[in-house]
Coordinates of C-alpha atoms and ligand atoms in Angstrom, one line a residue:
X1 CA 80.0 79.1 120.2
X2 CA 78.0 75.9 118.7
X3 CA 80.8 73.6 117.3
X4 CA 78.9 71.5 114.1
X5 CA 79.8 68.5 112.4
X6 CA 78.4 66.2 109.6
X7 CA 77.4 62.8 109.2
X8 CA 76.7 61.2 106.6
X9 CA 74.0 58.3 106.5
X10 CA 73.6 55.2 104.1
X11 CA 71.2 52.1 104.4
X12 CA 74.0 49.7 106.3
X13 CA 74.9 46.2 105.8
X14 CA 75.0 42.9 107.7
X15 CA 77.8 42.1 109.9
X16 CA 79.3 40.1 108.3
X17 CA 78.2 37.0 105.2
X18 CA 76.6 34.4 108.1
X19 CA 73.3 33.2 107.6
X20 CA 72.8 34.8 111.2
X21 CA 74.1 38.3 110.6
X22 CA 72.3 38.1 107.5
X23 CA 69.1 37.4 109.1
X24 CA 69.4 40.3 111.9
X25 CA 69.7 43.1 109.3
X26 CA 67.3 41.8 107.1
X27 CA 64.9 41.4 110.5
X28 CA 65.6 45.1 111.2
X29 CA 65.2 46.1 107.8
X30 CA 62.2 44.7 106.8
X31 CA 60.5 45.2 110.3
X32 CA 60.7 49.6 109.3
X33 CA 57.7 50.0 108.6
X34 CA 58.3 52.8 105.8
X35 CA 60.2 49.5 104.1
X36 CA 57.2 47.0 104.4
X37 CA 54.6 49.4 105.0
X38 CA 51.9 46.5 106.6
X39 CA 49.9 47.1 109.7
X40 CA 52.8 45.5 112.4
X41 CA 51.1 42.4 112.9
X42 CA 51.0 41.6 108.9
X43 CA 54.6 42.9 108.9
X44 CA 55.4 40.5 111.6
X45 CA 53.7 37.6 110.4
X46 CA 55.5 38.1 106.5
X47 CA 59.0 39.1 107.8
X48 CA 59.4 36.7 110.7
X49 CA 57.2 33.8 109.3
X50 CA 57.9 33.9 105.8
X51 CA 60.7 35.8 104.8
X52 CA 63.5 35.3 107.0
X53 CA 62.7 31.6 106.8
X54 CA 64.8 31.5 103.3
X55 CA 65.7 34.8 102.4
X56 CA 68.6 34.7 104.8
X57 CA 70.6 31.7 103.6
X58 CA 70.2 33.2 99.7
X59 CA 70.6 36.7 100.4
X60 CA 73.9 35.3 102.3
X61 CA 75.5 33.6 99.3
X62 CA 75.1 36.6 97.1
X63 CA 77.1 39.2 100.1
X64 CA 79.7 36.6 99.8
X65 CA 79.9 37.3 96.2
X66 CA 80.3 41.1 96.8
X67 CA 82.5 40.9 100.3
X68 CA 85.6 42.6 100.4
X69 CA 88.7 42.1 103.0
X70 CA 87.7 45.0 104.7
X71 CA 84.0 44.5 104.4
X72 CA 80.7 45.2 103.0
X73 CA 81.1 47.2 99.7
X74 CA 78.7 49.6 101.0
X75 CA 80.1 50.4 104.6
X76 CA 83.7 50.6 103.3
X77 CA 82.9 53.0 100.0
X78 CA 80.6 55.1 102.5
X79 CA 84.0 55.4 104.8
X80 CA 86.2 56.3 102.1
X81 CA 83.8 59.0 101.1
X82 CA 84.2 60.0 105.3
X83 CA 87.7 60.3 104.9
X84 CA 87.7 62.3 101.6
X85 CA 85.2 65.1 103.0
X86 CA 86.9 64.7 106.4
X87 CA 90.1 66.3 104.6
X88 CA 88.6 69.2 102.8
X89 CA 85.7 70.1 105.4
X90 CA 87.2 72.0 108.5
X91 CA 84.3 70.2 110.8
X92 CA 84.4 66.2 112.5
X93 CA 82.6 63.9 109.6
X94 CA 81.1 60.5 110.8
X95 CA 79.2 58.2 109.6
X96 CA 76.0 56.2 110.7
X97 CA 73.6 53.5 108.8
X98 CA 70.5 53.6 109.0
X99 CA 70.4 49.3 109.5
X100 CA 72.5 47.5 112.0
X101 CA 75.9 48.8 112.6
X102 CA 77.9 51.8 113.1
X103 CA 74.0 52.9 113.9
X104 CA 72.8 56.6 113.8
X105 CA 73.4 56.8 117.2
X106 CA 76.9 56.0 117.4
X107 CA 77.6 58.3 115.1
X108 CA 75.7 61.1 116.7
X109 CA 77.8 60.3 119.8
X110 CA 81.1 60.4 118.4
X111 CA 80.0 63.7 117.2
X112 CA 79.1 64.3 121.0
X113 CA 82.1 63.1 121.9
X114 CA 84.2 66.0 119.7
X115 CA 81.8 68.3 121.6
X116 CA 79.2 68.8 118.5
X117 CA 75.9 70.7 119.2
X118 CA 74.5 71.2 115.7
X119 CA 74.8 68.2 113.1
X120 CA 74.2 68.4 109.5
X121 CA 72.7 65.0 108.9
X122 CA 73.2 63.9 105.0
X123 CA 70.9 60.9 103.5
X124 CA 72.8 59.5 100.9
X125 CA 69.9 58.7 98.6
X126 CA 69.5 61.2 95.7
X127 CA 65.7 60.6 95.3
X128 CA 62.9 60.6 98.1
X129 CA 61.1 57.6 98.9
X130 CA 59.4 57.0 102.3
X131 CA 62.2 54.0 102.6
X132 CA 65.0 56.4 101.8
X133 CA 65.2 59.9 103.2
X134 CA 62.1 59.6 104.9
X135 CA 62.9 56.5 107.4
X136 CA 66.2 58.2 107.8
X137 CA 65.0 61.7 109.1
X138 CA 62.6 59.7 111.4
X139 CA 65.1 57.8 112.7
X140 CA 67.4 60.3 113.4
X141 CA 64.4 62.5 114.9
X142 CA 63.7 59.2 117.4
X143 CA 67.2 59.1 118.3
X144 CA 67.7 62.6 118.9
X145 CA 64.8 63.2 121.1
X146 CA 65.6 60.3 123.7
X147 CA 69.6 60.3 123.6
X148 CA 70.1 64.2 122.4
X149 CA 67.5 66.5 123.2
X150 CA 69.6 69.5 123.3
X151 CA 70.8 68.8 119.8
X152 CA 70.2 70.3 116.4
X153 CA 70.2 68.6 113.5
X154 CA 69.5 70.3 110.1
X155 CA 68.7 67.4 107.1
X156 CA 70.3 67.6 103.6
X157 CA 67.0 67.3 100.9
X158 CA 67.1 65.2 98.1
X159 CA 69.1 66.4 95.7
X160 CA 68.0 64.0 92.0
X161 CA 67.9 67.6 90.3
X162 CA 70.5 69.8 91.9
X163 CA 72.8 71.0 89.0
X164 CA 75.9 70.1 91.0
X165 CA 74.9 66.5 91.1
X166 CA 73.4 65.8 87.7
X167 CA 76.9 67.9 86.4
X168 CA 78.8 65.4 88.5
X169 CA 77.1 61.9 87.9
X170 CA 76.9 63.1 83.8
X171 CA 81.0 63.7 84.0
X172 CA 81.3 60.4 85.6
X173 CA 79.3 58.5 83.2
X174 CA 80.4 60.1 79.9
X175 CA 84.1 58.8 81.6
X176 CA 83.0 55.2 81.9
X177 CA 80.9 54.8 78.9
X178 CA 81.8 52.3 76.1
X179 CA 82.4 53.8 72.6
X180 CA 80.1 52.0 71.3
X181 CA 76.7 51.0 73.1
X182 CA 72.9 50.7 71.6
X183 CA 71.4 51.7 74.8
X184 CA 72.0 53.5 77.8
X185 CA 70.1 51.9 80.9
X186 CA 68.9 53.8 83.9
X187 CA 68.5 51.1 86.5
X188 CA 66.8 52.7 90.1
X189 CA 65.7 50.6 93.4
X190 CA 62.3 49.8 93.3
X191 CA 59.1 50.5 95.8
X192 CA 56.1 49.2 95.7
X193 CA 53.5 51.3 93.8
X194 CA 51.5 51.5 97.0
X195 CA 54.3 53.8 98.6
X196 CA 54.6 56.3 96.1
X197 CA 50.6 56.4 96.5
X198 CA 50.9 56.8 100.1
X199 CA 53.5 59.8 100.0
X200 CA 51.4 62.0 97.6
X201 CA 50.0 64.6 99.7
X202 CA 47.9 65.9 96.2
X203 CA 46.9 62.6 95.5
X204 CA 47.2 63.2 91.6
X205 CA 49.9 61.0 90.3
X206 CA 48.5 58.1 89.0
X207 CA 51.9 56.8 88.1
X208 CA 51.5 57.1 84.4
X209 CA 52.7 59.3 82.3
X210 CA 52.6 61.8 84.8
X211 CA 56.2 61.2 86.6
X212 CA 58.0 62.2 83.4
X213 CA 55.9 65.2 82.7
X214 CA 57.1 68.9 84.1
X215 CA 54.4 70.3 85.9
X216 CA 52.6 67.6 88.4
X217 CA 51.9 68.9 92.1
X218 CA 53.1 65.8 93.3
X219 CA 56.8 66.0 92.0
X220 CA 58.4 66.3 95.4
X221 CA 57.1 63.3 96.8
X222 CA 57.0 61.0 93.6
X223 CA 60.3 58.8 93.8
X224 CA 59.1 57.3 90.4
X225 CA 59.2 61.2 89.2
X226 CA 62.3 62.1 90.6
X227 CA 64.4 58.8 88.9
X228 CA 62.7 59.7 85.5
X229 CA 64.3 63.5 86.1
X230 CA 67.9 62.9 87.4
X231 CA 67.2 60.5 83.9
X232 CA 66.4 63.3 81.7
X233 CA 68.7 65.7 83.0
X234 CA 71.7 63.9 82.6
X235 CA 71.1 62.6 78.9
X236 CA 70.3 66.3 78.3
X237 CA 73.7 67.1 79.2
X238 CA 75.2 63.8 77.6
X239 CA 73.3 65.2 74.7
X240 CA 72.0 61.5 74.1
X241 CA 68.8 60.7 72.1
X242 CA 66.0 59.6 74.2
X243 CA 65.9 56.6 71.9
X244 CA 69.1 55.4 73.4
X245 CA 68.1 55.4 77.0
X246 CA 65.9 53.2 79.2
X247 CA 64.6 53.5 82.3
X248 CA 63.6 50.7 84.7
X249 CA 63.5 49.5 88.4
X250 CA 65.0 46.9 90.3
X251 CA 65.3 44.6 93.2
X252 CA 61.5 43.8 93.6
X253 CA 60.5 41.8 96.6
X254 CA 57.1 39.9 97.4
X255 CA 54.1 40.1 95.9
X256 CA 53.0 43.5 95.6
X257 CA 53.0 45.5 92.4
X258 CA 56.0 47.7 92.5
X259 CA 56.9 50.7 90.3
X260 CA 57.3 49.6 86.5
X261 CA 59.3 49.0 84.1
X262 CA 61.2 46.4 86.2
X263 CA 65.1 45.9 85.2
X264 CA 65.1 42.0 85.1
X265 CA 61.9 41.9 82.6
X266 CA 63.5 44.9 80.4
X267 CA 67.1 42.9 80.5
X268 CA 65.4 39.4 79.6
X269 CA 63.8 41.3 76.5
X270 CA 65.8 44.2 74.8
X271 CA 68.5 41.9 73.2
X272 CA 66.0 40.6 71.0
X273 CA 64.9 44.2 70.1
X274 CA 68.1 44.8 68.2
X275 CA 69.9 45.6 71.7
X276 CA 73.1 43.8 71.6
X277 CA 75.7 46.6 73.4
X278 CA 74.3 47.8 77.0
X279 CA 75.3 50.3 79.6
X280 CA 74.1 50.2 83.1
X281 CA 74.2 52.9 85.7
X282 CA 72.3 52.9 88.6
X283 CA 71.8 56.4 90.3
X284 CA 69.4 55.5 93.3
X285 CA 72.6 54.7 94.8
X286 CA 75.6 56.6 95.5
X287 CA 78.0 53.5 96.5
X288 CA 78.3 49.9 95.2
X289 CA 76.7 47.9 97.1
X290 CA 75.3 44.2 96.6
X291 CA 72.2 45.3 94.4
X292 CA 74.7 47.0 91.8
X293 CA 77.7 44.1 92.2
X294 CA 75.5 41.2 92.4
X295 CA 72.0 41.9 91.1
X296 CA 73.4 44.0 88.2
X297 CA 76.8 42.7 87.3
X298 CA 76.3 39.7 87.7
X299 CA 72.3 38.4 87.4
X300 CA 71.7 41.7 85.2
X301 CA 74.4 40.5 82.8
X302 CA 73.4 36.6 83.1
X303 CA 69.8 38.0 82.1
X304 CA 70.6 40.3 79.6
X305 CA 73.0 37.8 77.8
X306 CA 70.5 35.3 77.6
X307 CA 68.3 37.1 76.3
X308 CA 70.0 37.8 73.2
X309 CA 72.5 40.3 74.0
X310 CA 76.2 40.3 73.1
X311 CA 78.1 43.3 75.2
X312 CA 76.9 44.3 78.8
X313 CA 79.0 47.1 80.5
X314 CA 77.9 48.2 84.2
X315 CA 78.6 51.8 84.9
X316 CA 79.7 52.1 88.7
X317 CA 78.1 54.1 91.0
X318 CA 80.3 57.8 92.3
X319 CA 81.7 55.5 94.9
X320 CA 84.6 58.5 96.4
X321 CA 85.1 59.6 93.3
X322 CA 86.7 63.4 94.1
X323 CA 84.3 65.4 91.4
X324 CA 81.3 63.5 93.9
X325 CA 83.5 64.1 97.2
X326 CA 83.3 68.0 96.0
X327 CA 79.5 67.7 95.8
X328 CA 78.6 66.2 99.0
X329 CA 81.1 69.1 100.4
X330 CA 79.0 71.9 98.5
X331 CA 75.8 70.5 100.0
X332 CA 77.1 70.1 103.3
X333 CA 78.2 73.2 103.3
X334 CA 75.3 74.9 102.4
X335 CA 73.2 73.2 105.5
X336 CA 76.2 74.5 107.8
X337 CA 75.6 78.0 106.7
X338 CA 72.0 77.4 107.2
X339 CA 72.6 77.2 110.9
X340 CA 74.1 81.1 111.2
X341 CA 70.8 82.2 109.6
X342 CA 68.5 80.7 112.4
Ligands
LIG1 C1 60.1 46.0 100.7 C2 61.4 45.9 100.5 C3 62.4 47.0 100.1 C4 62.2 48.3 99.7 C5 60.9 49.1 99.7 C6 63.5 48.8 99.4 C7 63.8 50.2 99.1 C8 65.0 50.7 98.8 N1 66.3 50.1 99.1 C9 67.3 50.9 98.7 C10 68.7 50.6 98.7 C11 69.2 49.4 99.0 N2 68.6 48.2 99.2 C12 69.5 47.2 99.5 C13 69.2 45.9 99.8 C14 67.9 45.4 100.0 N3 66.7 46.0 99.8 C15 65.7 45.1 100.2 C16 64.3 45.4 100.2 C17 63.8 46.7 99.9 N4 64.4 47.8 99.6 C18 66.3 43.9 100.6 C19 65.6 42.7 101.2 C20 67.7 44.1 100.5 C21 68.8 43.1 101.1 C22 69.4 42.3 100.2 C23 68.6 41.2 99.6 O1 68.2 40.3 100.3 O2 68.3 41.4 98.4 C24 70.8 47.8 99.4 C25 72.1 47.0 99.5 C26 72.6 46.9 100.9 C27 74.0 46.3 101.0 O3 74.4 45.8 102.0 O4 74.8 46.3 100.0 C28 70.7 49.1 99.1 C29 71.7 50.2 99.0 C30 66.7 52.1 98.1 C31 67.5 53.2 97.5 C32 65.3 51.9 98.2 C33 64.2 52.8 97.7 C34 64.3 53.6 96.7
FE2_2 FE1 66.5 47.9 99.1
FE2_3 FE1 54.6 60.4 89.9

């Protein structure tokens, strides 16, 4: 009899707040190709010879800001969630990042180690992008084929427009929402424009109009698409007006264009539209992590307040929340079945 087991994989997080640590992961990070999608040589020469030059030392004083006792905000929320599932699944649940450490690897051994043959491997990005659920898959498909060959591994799909989600992260917002608030603001993880371009097998969204329209072939690759739906289909069941909601895109890096509207611009500007009382969620990401604690809470809020605006409220992320801990079990658990039908 196969025995199976889950793990579940987020992006990962340096070390520890050292400019050194700091550096590594940002190093491996950045050196992906599906993150900085340059020819390696061009990726080489802008990573290592421009970026990590001073990126490093600032990226390190804003983890410091978001560090915890225990750890990065992001590995520790990703092992609570572990522990949560691990009590109401009856199969071993690990966890594996895809950047720096515990690696994909390790967590497929301790799998191993429980005497695992069949994995359900769970991306914990709600959206696709080529430097979410994309570089993940790969990842664990390198992995597997040198250190596991004889292993299965079945991949949990994106899931921005599964009922069971958008049910989950509407409950959670309605919870945390102000009373009173003029706006609503989705804020997603950017890419640049060029990846959503690259990923579109049709080659018809022009990233217009069309990602918030029903019917374009190219849904299932368009990340800008999938953010504007898990959008619409939770103010649908917030029953908010449209007018109350915005929708933008953060944590830009370099020079390319990336996908618009961008979160900073929008927060530097809406106060002044008659925008006083905001509330931020950010549902590219299933944990805190330093781009909702820092970029958000903090710089978001700075931005916002000087731009006119009197009340900003940040909306965490499902974090182990149990209505979110019953989610990732249904879709686990659907995967596991999926073995006893091959
Ligand atoms: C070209 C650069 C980047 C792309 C493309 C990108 C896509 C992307 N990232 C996330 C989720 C997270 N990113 C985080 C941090 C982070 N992201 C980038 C760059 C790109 N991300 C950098 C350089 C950093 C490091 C921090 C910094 O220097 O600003 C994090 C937080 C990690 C943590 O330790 O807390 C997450 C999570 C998604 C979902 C995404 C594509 C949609
Ligand atoms: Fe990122
Ligand atoms: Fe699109």
């Amino acid at each position: 009899m196969n025995k199976k087991g889950i793990l579940l994989v987020n992006l990962g997080s340096p070390r520890s707040t050292s400019v050194n640590d700091v550096k590594e992961y940002l190093d491996e990070f950045l050196m992906d190709e599906r993150v900085i999608d340059y020819r390696w040589i061009f990726r080489a020469l802008l990573v290592q010879g421009i970026i990590l030059k001073t990126r490093p030392a600032k990226s390190a004083e804003a983890y410091k800001t978001v560090w915890t006792d225990e750890g990065s905000p992001l590995i520790v929320i990703t092992e609570q969630i572990q522990k949560k599932l691990q009590k109401v699944v009856d199969v071993p649940v690990e966890i594996g990042m895809r950047y720096a450490q515990p690696s994909i690897e390790a967590g497929i051994q301790k799998l191993v180690d429980q005497g695992v043959t069949e994995i359900v491997l769970f991306p914990l990005y709600p959206q696709y992008a080529m430097s979410t659920t994309e570089t993940v898959i790969e990842k664990a498909e390198e992995v597997r084929k040198k250190n596991f060959p004889t292993i299965k591994i079945n991949y949990i799909q994106p899931f921005y427009n599964r009922d069971i989600y958008i049910n989950c992260l509407a409950e959670s917002i309605k919870e945390k929402l102000p009373e009173n608030f003029d706006a609503l603001q989705f804020s997603y993880h950017g890419v640049p424009e060029r990846h959503i371009y690259k990923t579109d097998p049709t080659k018809t969204c022009n990233l217009n109009d069309c990602c918030s329209r029903e019917d374009n072939p190219s849904h299932q690759f368009c990340y800008r698409h999938q953010c504007y739906k898990t959008t619409q289909l939770v103010i649908d069941k917030l029953n908010l007006p449209k007018e109350k909601t915005i929708v933008s895109f953060q944590s830009r890096l370099g020079k390319d264009k990336w996908i618009e509207p961008y979160t900073d611009e929008t927060l530097e500007t809406i106060g002044k539209k008659g925008i006083k009382n905001l509330a931020v969620v950010c549902p590219a990401f299933v944990s805190d992590c330093l781009e909702t604690l820092e970029e958000i809470s903090v710089e978001g809020k700075e931005q916002f307040m000087h731009g006119g605006g009197e009340n900003f409220h940040y909306i965490p992320c499902l974090n182990d929340e149990d209505r979110w801990i019953e989610v990732v079990k249904t879709l686990c658990e659907e995967k596991l079945n999926d073995f006893y039908l091959v």
